[in-house]
Amino acid sequence: MADKNWLNENEKWLKTIVSLVDTELGQSAKTELYDAITKMSGEKPTTVDSTSTHQIVLATTENQNLISHQLFDRLNDEGYIIRTITEHEKPTILLSAKTDKGLLYASFHFLRLIQTKQHLGSLNIVENPKNQLRMINHWDNMDGSIERGYAGKSIFFENNAFTTNLERIKDYARILSSVGINAISINNVNVHTVETKLITDEFLPDVATVANIFRSYGIQTFLSINYASPIQLGQLTTADPLDPTVRNWWKEKAKDVYRFIPDFGGFVVKADSEHRPGPFTYERNHADGSNMLAEALEPFGGIVIWRCFVYNCMQDWRDRKTDRARAAYDHFKPLDGQFYDNVVLQIKNGPMDFQVREANSPLFGAMTKTNQILEFQVTQEYTGQQIDLCYLISQWKEILEFDTFAAGAGTPIKRIVDGSTFENKISGIAAVSNIGNDDNWTGHQLAQANLYGYGRLIWNPDLSTEVITDEWVRATFGHDPEVVEHVTAMLFDSWPIYENYTSPLGVGWMVNPNHHYGPNVDGYEYSVWGTYHFADNEGIGVDRTVSSGTGYTAQYFKENKEIYESLEICPDDLLLFFHHVPYTHKLQSGVTVIQHIYNTHFEGVEQAIGLMERWSLLKDKVDEERYQNVMNRLNQQIENAKQWRDMINTYFFRKSGIKDEKNRTIY
């Protein structure tokens, strides 16, 4: 329900909706406006020309005459204009775009203006998305489980079949479209036996049904595929990308897929990593493997999204010259310029694996002739699993603003992945979804902010974290000043808090293997091969320098390489990512490494308690269901923080033999 004072001033604009666009997306735009305005104002607007004094008009370039057509030259195919026109015989709020997809985004933007109580009498908005591909990746399995899924089961699959709850999928499409998402892959990148069949006639009709739902909200559907499909589905004896029979098999398979889904987006591929099949089996490289698939998809306008998460998980990590962080760059940088135009490399934000703090991937900016998109992880695999509160927009904002120096100073990652620096044909950002079948979609009510923030940030990486956060808080909880203040503060504080009581100074990991929740200092999936942090009784950290370590720092451009190479000027929060140092090494803060570990883990517990205490102040201001959901999670978070504190501090006290300067209890 809209604020009464705001409604008294603005409700005249909400009486009539006139749509001049009779397409599927145009209908979605009109329906979203109609339903939302009805719920927020309490009155149903008319959808025909009426006696009301004001109106909302939805129109594309061709069917509007209220503003100059030259203004549309500023728009791309997904951009839009929202303008209040008072000089017309009937004062009008015009929502207009070159395409009906842009019109849909305009409608959602207009509803956001209402939710945030913007005055409607003087709107003059021109919006274009900064990123071409704005994607969500699902890691859903057809048995209904989700790999790294912390909000319940899949909304797409159950019992090795597609769900019959299509309304839930439609609501999800509406959620994604409302923040500008335009692409989705619906199944796990680790493609198992049943999911391999998604590209067969057995399941393609179901995929088409889902694609139809997403299409009506401007979202293109992709599938993750098994690189060994020609063997598993086609009874071939090889999946060699240079074998003519394999190439022909994929060409015929592409025809099958597009017969069911004419606007199918393409394939997402994880190959040659963590036991997934790929071209390495046949002594081919990633360009060979991806180009074969690109050749099959090219006649239909499809693309191949090839993930750069490639490393040998069975390497012996006890060898201090072995460095997983080097892997993506070492594999892909030499192939720059060899990929077809409809291949895009999907690069994780860091060289390791979505840690609470790690360096940014040096691949960004390193490949000037190759399409590339950035991969984030909205689902909180290593950042609390939607049990612990960890608002990730601040982290992503830092990553996007990071200056790579790829084309000199002022070449941030956001200007590489939007395609502008190297004029890439395909560019953008993807992320792993945090959605499941919990009633509130994300398990933790406040984890919704990560999905909302992701969509808004990749639409426009220049938006501030403050603006994005304020939008979500007000749209979700209303405009009570106390609620807005406390929820906003909780979100902003949560990432540093989580970092404080988990992995210090960029060292990462230290989590339980497999499920990745809770502390395990020496934990690692392939534990026989040791740990990542190289802690001994003298010190801790990974030496990634050129002078004495793995040489990883050389993968960065000179300006960043010199910072990370230097023990003196390397940022404290990444010190142990780049250097192995004694426990007595003094940080730039003046505190020793060991004392920093003790301090932050004690502080982290107190800060987690502080989150709970702050939320408790809102007991009578938030409905009981949402209040209890968040309170239960915050109490779990406190227990988790205590476990981290006790295990980490005890481990490093016993390892180093150095006491806490503040004489706090360490077992």
mmCIF file of C-alpha atoms in Angstrom, residues 9 133 169 317-318 422 543 630:
data_model
loop_
_atom_site.group_PDB
_atom_site.id
_atom_site.type_symbol
_atom_site.label_atom_id
_atom_site.label_comp_id
_atom_site.label_asym_id
_atom_site.label_seq_id
_atom_site.Cartn_x
_atom_site.Cartn_y
_atom_site.Cartn_z
ATOM 1 C CA GLU A 9 -0.568 14.041 -4.071
ATOM 2 C CA LEU A 133 24.045 -9.810 -21.178
ATOM 3 C CA ILE A 169 8.247 -20.010 -12.502
ATOM 4 C CA TRP A 317 48.824 -28.303 -2.943
ATOM 5 C CA ARG A 318 51.640 -29.083 -0.515
ATOM 6 C CA PHE A 422 37.807 -3.584 -26.344
ATOM 7 C CA ASP A 543 53.677 -16.535 -1.403
ATOM 8 C CA VAL A 630 15.455 -13.120 10.334
#
